[in-house]
C-alpha cells in the first residue's frame, strides 16, 4: 500500500506503510514526505480487535533512503503486519509538565499508571532537549546535605551534581535511594523525581506505597519504564523524567532531586536498540554510541542560576567488575562515587558504603572547609590502617599487635559502627527508628571517637544510632567491655 495524503482542515496527514518488521525494529515507506528523526509514528490496531493494544507507537531513528525510515517500537508490536498504514504525528515524544504532575506516577508516554485518573492542566514538551548553555550554569560549588552520616562526612554530594551508587545485586542501592527521597522532601522542601529504568513492577508498586505512607508523595513524581517493556521505551524514559525535572528547575525555580534506578539499564536498553538496528557492537558487546548516548542524558543534569537538579543514580556493576565499560563511562560524569560493598553488607554494617573505595570531588578544603577535610582524612586513615592490620589479626590474633595498633583497631571498629544508621524506610524490617543526623553532629561524633572518648564503651553501643550521645544513653562503660573484647579477639582468630 503506497503512502497517501489526506486534507483535514488544511493540515496534511502524512501516511506511510510498513514494509518490514523484525522484532521491535520496523521499516516504513513514505511516498510523499519523509518523517524527521525522532518523529513519533502510530499504527491504529483498534479495527482489528485481536489484541489488547489499540495503538502501536514507534519512533524514527534512521532515514534509510529517500522514501524509507527505520524505526524502533516503544510499545509491544503484536498485531502488526506488512502493508499496514502508519501515520506520522510530525512531533517527537512528549512528556507532561506542570504542577498537576506532582504526586503522580507515569509511563514513558506521560500516561498516568497509578489508577488515580487522568491529569489535566499540563503542558506537553519534547523529551529531546539540549543541555543548558555554559553561560547559564552556576559556577558555585555547594554541598547537598543528605542527613546520612557516612555520606555527609566522607563522600559529600554536590548540589546540582551527579552522584553514582555503585554495587552489585542486593547490596542496598534502592533502599539508599528511597531514604534520600524521604530526607529530601522532609528537609530541603524540594521536588523529588524518581525515574525507574528497567525496574521490576514489584519495586515500583512498593516504592509508591511506601512514599504514600511516608507522606512525601505530594512533592514527588515517578516515571517508570518497566523491565518487561520494549527496549525503546526503557531507552526514552530517562529523557522524559529529565524534561519534568527541567520544568521544576527552570519554570518553578525549585531544587530537584532526580533519582535514577538504574542507569545501567539505560545503557543496556541502548545496547538492545543498537543491536536491533544492525549496528556493529563495540567492546564487550556494548553499542558503539554508548558514550554519546550517556552524555546526552547526563549533561542535562546541571546547576543553573534558576535552581539545581541534583542527581543520584544507582549503577548496577556487572559481576562486581568496575572495569566494565558501562561502569567506566558512568564514572566519568560523576562528582561523587558511592561504592556499596557486599562484604560490609554481610557484616550488617548498613548503609553498606565502602569508605575507602568511595570518593567525592567535593571533599576538598576549599569546599567543605579545612576542619571537615582534616577530620575526614583522619577517619579514612584510621579505617585504612585497620584494613591493613586485618590480615595480621586473622593470622596471629589481636593480642600480637602493638598497643598503638590496638588503639587504632578499636577506633576504626567504633567508627565503622558509628557510621551505620537506622533508616526511616526500613523501620518496619529492622525495628530501629529512623534517624536524620546533621553534619555538625556527624563530625562531632567522629572527632570524639578519634579522641578516644568512647574507648571504654562496648562497640555495640555505637551501632545503629544517630548522634554520638545516644551511645551514652544506650550503655555506660562497664565490665562488659572486657567481655566484648574477649569475644572480638576469639572471632578475629576464628576468621
Short mmCIF file of N, CA and C in Angstrom, two decimals, residues 184-327:
data_model
loop_
_atom_site.label_atom_id
_atom_site.label_comp_id
_atom_site.label_asym_id
_atom_site.label_seq_id
_atom_site.Cartn_x
_atom_site.Cartn_y
_atom_site.Cartn_z
N UNK A 184 15.07 14.29 51.41
CA UNK A 184 14.99 15.47 50.53
C UNK A 184 13.68 16.22 50.75
N UNK A 185 12.59 15.48 50.76
CA UNK A 185 11.27 16.11 50.89
C UNK A 185 11.09 16.66 52.30
N UNK A 186 11.57 15.91 53.29
CA UNK A 186 11.40 16.35 54.67
C UNK A 186 12.28 17.53 55.04
N UNK A 187 13.52 17.58 54.50
CA UNK A 187 14.50 18.57 54.95
C UNK A 187 14.65 19.74 53.99
N UNK A 188 14.69 19.46 52.68
CA UNK A 188 15.01 20.51 51.70
C UNK A 188 13.79 21.15 51.07
N UNK A 189 12.61 20.58 51.32
CA UNK A 189 11.36 21.10 50.75
C UNK A 189 11.43 21.22 49.22
N UNK A 190 12.18 20.35 48.60
CA UNK A 190 12.32 20.38 47.14
C UNK A 190 11.39 19.37 46.49
N UNK A 191 11.61 19.16 45.21
CA UNK A 191 10.82 18.20 44.44
C UNK A 191 11.70 16.98 44.17
N UNK A 192 11.16 15.81 44.37
CA UNK A 192 11.89 14.58 44.03
C UNK A 192 11.25 13.94 42.81
N UNK A 193 12.10 13.53 41.87
CA UNK A 193 11.60 12.79 40.71
C UNK A 193 12.30 11.45 40.68
N UNK A 194 11.52 10.39 40.73
CA UNK A 194 12.10 9.04 40.70
C UNK A 194 11.90 8.47 39.31
N UNK A 195 12.99 8.09 38.69
CA UNK A 195 12.93 7.52 37.34
C UNK A 195 13.37 6.06 37.41
N UNK A 196 12.44 5.16 37.16
CA UNK A 196 12.75 3.73 37.18
C UNK A 196 12.99 3.23 35.76
N UNK A 197 14.24 2.91 35.46
CA UNK A 197 14.59 2.41 34.12
C UNK A 197 14.81 0.90 34.23
N UNK A 198 13.95 0.13 33.59
CA UNK A 198 14.08 -1.33 33.65
C UNK A 198 13.83 -1.86 35.05
N UNK A 199 12.90 -1.22 35.78
CA UNK A 199 12.57 -1.64 37.14
C UNK A 199 11.59 -2.81 37.14
N UNK A 200 11.64 -3.60 38.20
CA UNK A 200 10.60 -4.62 38.37
C UNK A 200 9.31 -3.92 38.82
N UNK A 201 8.17 -4.40 38.35
CA UNK A 201 6.90 -3.75 38.72
C UNK A 201 6.67 -3.85 40.23
N UNK A 202 7.20 -4.91 40.86
CA UNK A 202 7.07 -5.05 42.32
C UNK A 202 7.74 -3.87 43.03
N UNK A 203 8.95 -3.49 42.57
CA UNK A 203 9.68 -2.40 43.21
C UNK A 203 8.93 -1.07 43.05
N UNK A 204 8.36 -0.85 41.87
CA UNK A 204 7.61 0.38 41.62
C UNK A 204 6.40 0.49 42.52
N UNK A 205 5.68 -0.61 42.66
CA UNK A 205 4.46 -0.63 43.48
C UNK A 205 4.81 -0.42 44.95
N UNK A 206 5.89 -1.09 45.41
CA UNK A 206 6.31 -0.95 46.81
C UNK A 206 6.75 0.48 47.11
N UNK A 207 7.52 1.06 46.17
CA UNK A 207 8.01 2.43 46.37
C UNK A 207 6.84 3.41 46.45
N UNK A 208 5.88 3.25 45.56
CA UNK A 208 4.71 4.14 45.54
C UNK A 208 3.95 4.06 46.88
N UNK A 209 3.77 2.84 47.35
CA UNK A 209 3.03 2.63 48.61
C UNK A 209 3.80 3.23 49.80
N UNK A 210 5.13 2.98 49.82
CA UNK A 210 5.95 3.48 50.93
C UNK A 210 5.97 5.01 50.96
N UNK A 211 6.10 5.62 49.76
CA UNK A 211 6.15 7.08 49.69
C UNK A 211 4.81 7.69 50.11
N UNK A 212 3.73 6.98 49.79
CA UNK A 212 2.39 7.46 50.18
C UNK A 212 2.25 7.41 51.70
N UNK A 213 2.69 6.29 52.28
CA UNK A 213 2.60 6.12 53.74
C UNK A 213 3.49 7.11 54.46
N UNK A 214 4.66 7.42 53.86
CA UNK A 214 5.61 8.35 54.49
C UNK A 214 5.16 9.80 54.34
N UNK A 215 4.13 10.03 53.51
CA UNK A 215 3.60 11.38 53.33
C UNK A 215 4.44 12.28 52.45
N UNK A 216 5.33 11.71 51.62
CA UNK A 216 6.20 12.54 50.77
C UNK A 216 5.71 12.61 49.32
N UNK A 217 4.63 11.90 49.02
CA UNK A 217 4.14 11.85 47.64
C UNK A 217 3.74 13.22 47.06
N UNK A 218 3.17 14.15 47.85
CA UNK A 218 2.75 15.44 47.27
C UNK A 218 3.87 16.23 46.61
N UNK A 219 5.13 15.96 46.94
CA UNK A 219 6.25 16.67 46.33
C UNK A 219 7.12 15.73 45.49
N UNK A 220 6.47 14.76 44.88
CA UNK A 220 7.23 13.74 44.17
C UNK A 220 6.54 13.34 42.88
N UNK A 221 7.34 13.00 41.87
CA UNK A 221 6.81 12.46 40.62
C UNK A 221 7.57 11.17 40.34
N UNK A 222 6.86 10.15 39.85
CA UNK A 222 7.52 8.89 39.49
C UNK A 222 7.29 8.61 38.01
N UNK A 223 8.36 8.18 37.34
CA UNK A 223 8.27 7.81 35.93
C UNK A 223 8.90 6.44 35.78
N UNK A 224 8.18 5.51 35.14
CA UNK A 224 8.68 4.13 35.04
C UNK A 224 8.70 3.63 33.61
N UNK A 225 9.80 3.03 33.23
CA UNK A 225 9.88 2.22 32.02
C UNK A 225 10.22 0.83 32.51
N UNK A 226 9.25 -0.03 32.63
CA UNK A 226 9.44 -1.28 33.36
C UNK A 226 10.26 -2.30 32.57
N UNK A 227 10.68 -3.31 33.32
CA UNK A 227 11.57 -4.34 32.79
C UNK A 227 10.99 -5.10 31.60
N UNK A 228 9.65 -5.28 31.60
CA UNK A 228 9.02 -6.08 30.55
C UNK A 228 8.69 -5.26 29.31
N UNK A 229 8.94 -3.94 29.34
CA UNK A 229 8.61 -3.10 28.20
C UNK A 229 9.70 -3.17 27.14
N UNK A 230 9.37 -2.82 25.88
CA UNK A 230 10.37 -2.90 24.81
C UNK A 230 11.57 -1.99 25.10
N UNK A 231 12.75 -2.30 24.52
CA UNK A 231 13.95 -1.51 24.80
C UNK A 231 13.80 -0.03 24.44
N UNK A 232 13.02 0.27 23.40
CA UNK A 232 12.81 1.67 23.00
C UNK A 232 12.18 2.48 24.12
N UNK A 233 11.24 1.88 24.83
CA UNK A 233 10.56 2.55 25.94
C UNK A 233 11.52 2.80 27.10
N UNK A 234 12.32 1.79 27.43
CA UNK A 234 13.30 1.93 28.53
C UNK A 234 14.39 2.94 28.16
N UNK A 235 14.68 3.06 26.88
CA UNK A 235 15.73 3.96 26.40
C UNK A 235 15.30 5.42 26.49
N UNK A 236 13.99 5.69 26.44
CA UNK A 236 13.49 7.07 26.41
C UNK A 236 12.95 7.56 27.75
N UNK A 237 12.76 6.67 28.71
CA UNK A 237 12.11 7.08 29.96
C UNK A 237 12.99 8.05 30.77
N UNK A 238 14.31 7.92 30.65
CA UNK A 238 15.22 8.84 31.35
C UNK A 238 15.05 10.27 30.84
N UNK A 239 14.92 10.41 29.51
CA UNK A 239 14.73 11.75 28.93
C UNK A 239 13.40 12.36 29.35
N UNK A 240 12.35 11.52 29.46
CA UNK A 240 11.04 12.01 29.89
C UNK A 240 11.12 12.55 31.33
N UNK A 241 11.81 11.83 32.21
CA UNK A 241 11.95 12.27 33.61
C UNK A 241 12.75 13.56 33.69
N UNK A 242 13.80 13.67 32.85
CA UNK A 242 14.63 14.89 32.86
C UNK A 242 13.85 16.11 32.39
N UNK A 243 12.95 15.90 31.42
CA UNK A 243 12.12 17.02 30.93
C UNK A 243 11.25 17.56 32.06
N UNK A 244 10.70 16.65 32.88
CA UNK A 244 9.90 17.08 34.04
C UNK A 244 10.77 17.81 35.06
N UNK A 245 11.98 17.30 35.30
CA UNK A 245 12.90 17.92 36.26
C UNK A 245 13.29 19.32 35.79
N UNK A 246 13.53 19.48 34.49
CA UNK A 246 13.92 20.78 33.94
C UNK A 246 12.81 21.81 34.10
N UNK A 247 11.56 21.37 34.03
CA UNK A 247 10.42 22.28 34.23
C UNK A 247 10.47 22.87 35.65
N UNK A 248 10.62 22.00 36.66
CA UNK A 248 10.63 22.48 38.05
C UNK A 248 11.83 23.37 38.32
N UNK A 249 12.97 23.08 37.67
CA UNK A 249 14.16 23.91 37.86
C UNK A 249 14.03 25.27 37.15
N UNK A 250 13.64 25.25 35.87
CA UNK A 250 13.67 26.46 35.06
C UNK A 250 12.42 27.32 35.19
N UNK A 251 11.23 26.71 35.32
CA UNK A 251 9.98 27.47 35.38
C UNK A 251 9.55 27.78 36.81
N UNK A 252 9.73 26.78 37.70
CA UNK A 252 9.28 26.97 39.09
C UNK A 252 10.42 27.43 40.01
N UNK A 253 11.66 27.38 39.49
CA UNK A 253 12.86 27.80 40.25
C UNK A 253 12.98 27.04 41.57
N UNK A 254 12.76 25.73 41.49
CA UNK A 254 12.87 24.88 42.68
C UNK A 254 14.04 23.92 42.50
N UNK A 255 14.58 23.50 43.63
CA UNK A 255 15.65 22.49 43.58
C UNK A 255 15.01 21.12 43.40
N UNK A 256 15.64 20.31 42.57
CA UNK A 256 15.08 19.00 42.23
C UNK A 256 16.09 17.91 42.57
N UNK A 257 15.61 16.84 43.19
CA UNK A 257 16.43 15.65 43.40
C UNK A 257 15.94 14.60 42.41
N UNK A 258 16.79 14.26 41.46
CA UNK A 258 16.43 13.27 40.44
C UNK A 258 17.12 11.95 40.78
N UNK A 259 16.32 10.94 41.04
CA UNK A 259 16.87 9.62 41.37
C UNK A 259 16.64 8.68 40.21
N UNK A 260 17.71 8.09 39.72
CA UNK A 260 17.60 7.18 38.58
C UNK A 260 18.00 5.78 39.04
N UNK A 261 17.09 4.85 38.85
CA UNK A 261 17.36 3.47 39.25
C UNK A 261 16.90 2.57 38.10
N UNK A 262 17.73 2.25 37.21
CA UNK A 262 19.15 2.08 37.31
C UNK A 262 19.77 2.58 36.00
N UNK A 263 20.85 3.34 36.07
CA UNK A 263 21.42 3.93 34.85
C UNK A 263 22.03 2.85 33.95
N UNK A 264 22.42 1.71 34.54
CA UNK A 264 22.94 0.61 33.72
C UNK A 264 21.87 0.08 32.77
N UNK A 265 20.61 0.09 33.23
CA UNK A 265 19.52 -0.39 32.37
C UNK A 265 19.30 0.54 31.17
N UNK A 266 19.64 1.83 31.34
CA UNK A 266 19.57 2.77 30.21
C UNK A 266 20.60 2.37 29.15
N UNK A 267 21.82 2.08 29.62
CA UNK A 267 22.89 1.66 28.70
C UNK A 267 22.51 0.32 28.06
N UNK A 268 21.94 -0.56 28.86
CA UNK A 268 21.52 -1.88 28.37
C UNK A 268 20.43 -1.75 27.30
N UNK A 269 19.46 -0.86 27.53
CA UNK A 269 18.39 -0.64 26.55
C UNK A 269 18.97 -0.07 25.26
N UNK A 270 19.95 0.86 25.38
CA UNK A 270 20.62 1.41 24.21
C UNK A 270 21.37 0.35 23.44
N UNK A 271 21.94 -0.61 24.17
CA UNK A 271 22.65 -1.71 23.54
C UNK A 271 21.69 -2.60 22.75
N UNK A 272 20.51 -2.85 23.34
CA UNK A 272 19.49 -3.67 22.65
C UNK A 272 19.01 -2.96 21.38
N UNK A 273 18.73 -1.65 21.50
CA UNK A 273 18.28 -0.88 20.34
C UNK A 273 19.34 -0.91 19.24
N UNK A 274 20.59 -0.69 19.63
CA UNK A 274 21.70 -0.67 18.67
C UNK A 274 21.83 -2.01 17.94
N UNK A 275 21.72 -3.11 18.72
CA UNK A 275 21.80 -4.45 18.11
C UNK A 275 20.66 -4.70 17.14
N UNK A 276 19.45 -4.29 17.54
CA UNK A 276 18.27 -4.48 16.68
C UNK A 276 18.39 -3.65 15.39
N UNK A 277 19.03 -2.47 15.51
CA UNK A 277 19.18 -1.60 14.34
C UNK A 277 20.30 -2.08 13.41
N UNK A 278 21.03 -3.11 13.86
CA UNK A 278 22.06 -3.69 13.00
C UNK A 278 23.41 -3.01 13.07
N UNK A 279 23.67 -2.24 14.15
CA UNK A 279 24.98 -1.58 14.28
C UNK A 279 26.02 -2.58 14.78
N UNK A 280 27.26 -2.36 14.38
CA UNK A 280 28.36 -3.24 14.79
C UNK A 280 28.64 -3.03 16.28
N UNK A 281 28.65 -4.10 17.08
CA UNK A 281 28.91 -3.91 18.52
C UNK A 281 30.34 -3.48 18.80
N UNK A 282 30.51 -2.82 19.96
CA UNK A 282 31.84 -2.37 20.38
C UNK A 282 32.35 -3.32 21.46
N UNK A 283 33.22 -2.82 22.35
CA UNK A 283 33.85 -3.66 23.36
C UNK A 283 32.83 -4.35 24.26
N UNK A 284 33.01 -5.64 24.50
CA UNK A 284 32.15 -6.48 25.33
C UNK A 284 30.69 -6.48 24.88
N UNK A 285 30.47 -6.16 23.59
CA UNK A 285 29.12 -6.22 23.04
C UNK A 285 28.29 -4.96 23.24
N UNK A 286 28.88 -3.93 23.86
CA UNK A 286 28.14 -2.67 24.04
C UNK A 286 28.03 -1.93 22.71
N UNK A 287 27.06 -0.99 22.64
CA UNK A 287 26.85 -0.22 21.42
C UNK A 287 28.02 0.74 21.19
N UNK A 288 28.37 1.02 19.93
CA UNK A 288 29.49 1.94 19.66
C UNK A 288 29.17 3.38 20.06
N UNK A 289 27.88 3.71 20.23
CA UNK A 289 27.48 5.09 20.55
C UNK A 289 27.19 5.28 22.04
N UNK A 290 27.67 4.35 22.89
CA UNK A 290 27.33 4.40 24.31
C UNK A 290 27.74 5.72 24.96
N UNK A 291 28.97 6.18 24.68
CA UNK A 291 29.47 7.43 25.29
C UNK A 291 28.59 8.62 24.95
N UNK A 292 28.18 8.72 23.68
CA UNK A 292 27.35 9.85 23.23
C UNK A 292 25.97 9.79 23.87
N UNK A 293 25.38 8.61 23.90
CA UNK A 293 24.03 8.46 24.45
C UNK A 293 24.00 8.81 25.94
N UNK A 294 25.00 8.32 26.67
CA UNK A 294 25.05 8.59 28.11
C UNK A 294 25.29 10.08 28.36
N UNK A 295 26.19 10.69 27.58
CA UNK A 295 26.48 12.12 27.75
C UNK A 295 25.25 12.97 27.43
N UNK A 296 24.46 12.56 26.42
CA UNK A 296 23.25 13.30 26.06
C UNK A 296 22.27 13.38 27.22
N UNK A 297 22.26 12.32 28.05
CA UNK A 297 21.38 12.30 29.23
C UNK A 297 22.01 13.05 30.40
N UNK A 298 23.28 12.75 30.68
CA UNK A 298 23.94 13.28 31.88
C UNK A 298 24.18 14.80 31.82
N UNK A 299 24.47 15.33 30.63
CA UNK A 299 24.81 16.75 30.53
C UNK A 299 23.61 17.66 30.80
N UNK A 300 22.41 17.12 30.72
CA UNK A 300 21.21 17.91 31.02
C UNK A 300 21.01 18.10 32.53
N UNK A 301 21.69 17.28 33.31
CA UNK A 301 21.60 17.41 34.78
C UNK A 301 22.60 18.47 35.20
N UNK A 302 22.11 19.66 35.57
CA UNK A 302 23.03 20.76 35.84
C UNK A 302 22.47 21.72 36.87
N UNK A 303 23.40 22.53 37.42
CA UNK A 303 23.08 23.56 38.39
C UNK A 303 23.07 24.90 37.65
N UNK A 304 21.91 25.55 37.50
CA UNK A 304 21.84 26.84 36.80
C UNK A 304 21.51 27.95 37.79
N UNK A 305 21.39 29.17 37.27
CA UNK A 305 21.06 30.30 38.15
C UNK A 305 19.63 30.21 38.67
N UNK A 306 18.77 29.42 38.01
CA UNK A 306 17.37 29.28 38.44
C UNK A 306 17.20 28.28 39.57
N UNK A 307 17.98 27.22 39.54
CA UNK A 307 17.85 26.14 40.52
C UNK A 307 18.81 25.02 40.17
N UNK A 308 18.71 23.92 40.87
CA UNK A 308 19.65 22.82 40.65
C UNK A 308 18.90 21.50 40.51
N UNK A 309 19.39 20.69 39.58
CA UNK A 309 18.94 19.28 39.53
C UNK A 309 20.10 18.47 40.10
N UNK A 310 19.90 17.92 41.28
CA UNK A 310 20.91 17.04 41.89
C UNK A 310 20.49 15.61 41.58
N UNK A 311 21.40 14.86 41.01
CA UNK A 311 21.03 13.50 40.59
C UNK A 311 21.81 12.45 41.37
N UNK A 312 21.09 11.45 41.82
CA UNK A 312 21.73 10.28 42.44
C UNK A 312 21.30 9.07 41.63
N UNK A 313 22.27 8.36 41.10
CA UNK A 313 21.98 7.29 40.15
C UNK A 313 22.52 5.96 40.67
N UNK A 314 21.65 4.98 40.72
CA UNK A 314 22.11 3.63 41.05
C UNK A 314 22.77 3.06 39.79
N UNK A 315 23.93 2.46 39.98
CA UNK A 315 24.66 1.88 38.84
C UNK A 315 24.92 0.42 39.15
N UNK A 316 24.22 -0.46 38.45
CA UNK A 316 24.49 -1.90 38.63
C UNK A 316 25.84 -2.19 37.98
N UNK A 317 26.71 -2.86 38.71
CA UNK A 317 28.03 -3.19 38.18
C UNK A 317 28.03 -4.67 37.83
N UNK A 318 28.08 -5.01 36.53
CA UNK A 318 28.01 -6.42 36.13
C UNK A 318 29.13 -7.24 36.78
N UNK A 319 28.73 -8.28 37.48
CA UNK A 319 29.67 -9.21 38.14
C UNK A 319 30.65 -8.48 39.06
N UNK A 320 30.21 -7.35 39.65
CA UNK A 320 31.07 -6.53 40.54
C UNK A 320 32.39 -6.13 39.88
N UNK A 321 32.40 -5.99 38.55
CA UNK A 321 33.62 -5.65 37.80
C UNK A 321 33.61 -4.17 37.45
N UNK A 322 34.43 -3.38 38.16
CA UNK A 322 34.42 -1.93 37.97
C UNK A 322 35.17 -1.49 36.71
N UNK A 323 35.76 -2.44 36.00
CA UNK A 323 36.41 -2.10 34.71
C UNK A 323 35.45 -2.31 33.53
N UNK A 324 34.21 -2.72 33.81
CA UNK A 324 33.22 -2.89 32.75
C UNK A 324 32.99 -1.53 32.07
N UNK A 325 32.90 -1.49 30.72
CA UNK A 325 32.73 -0.21 30.02
C UNK A 325 31.55 0.63 30.51
N UNK A 326 30.45 -0.03 30.90
CA UNK A 326 29.28 0.72 31.39
C UNK A 326 29.64 1.48 32.68
N UNK A 327 30.34 0.82 33.60
CA UNK A 327 30.74 1.48 34.86
C UNK A 327 31.77 2.58 34.59
#
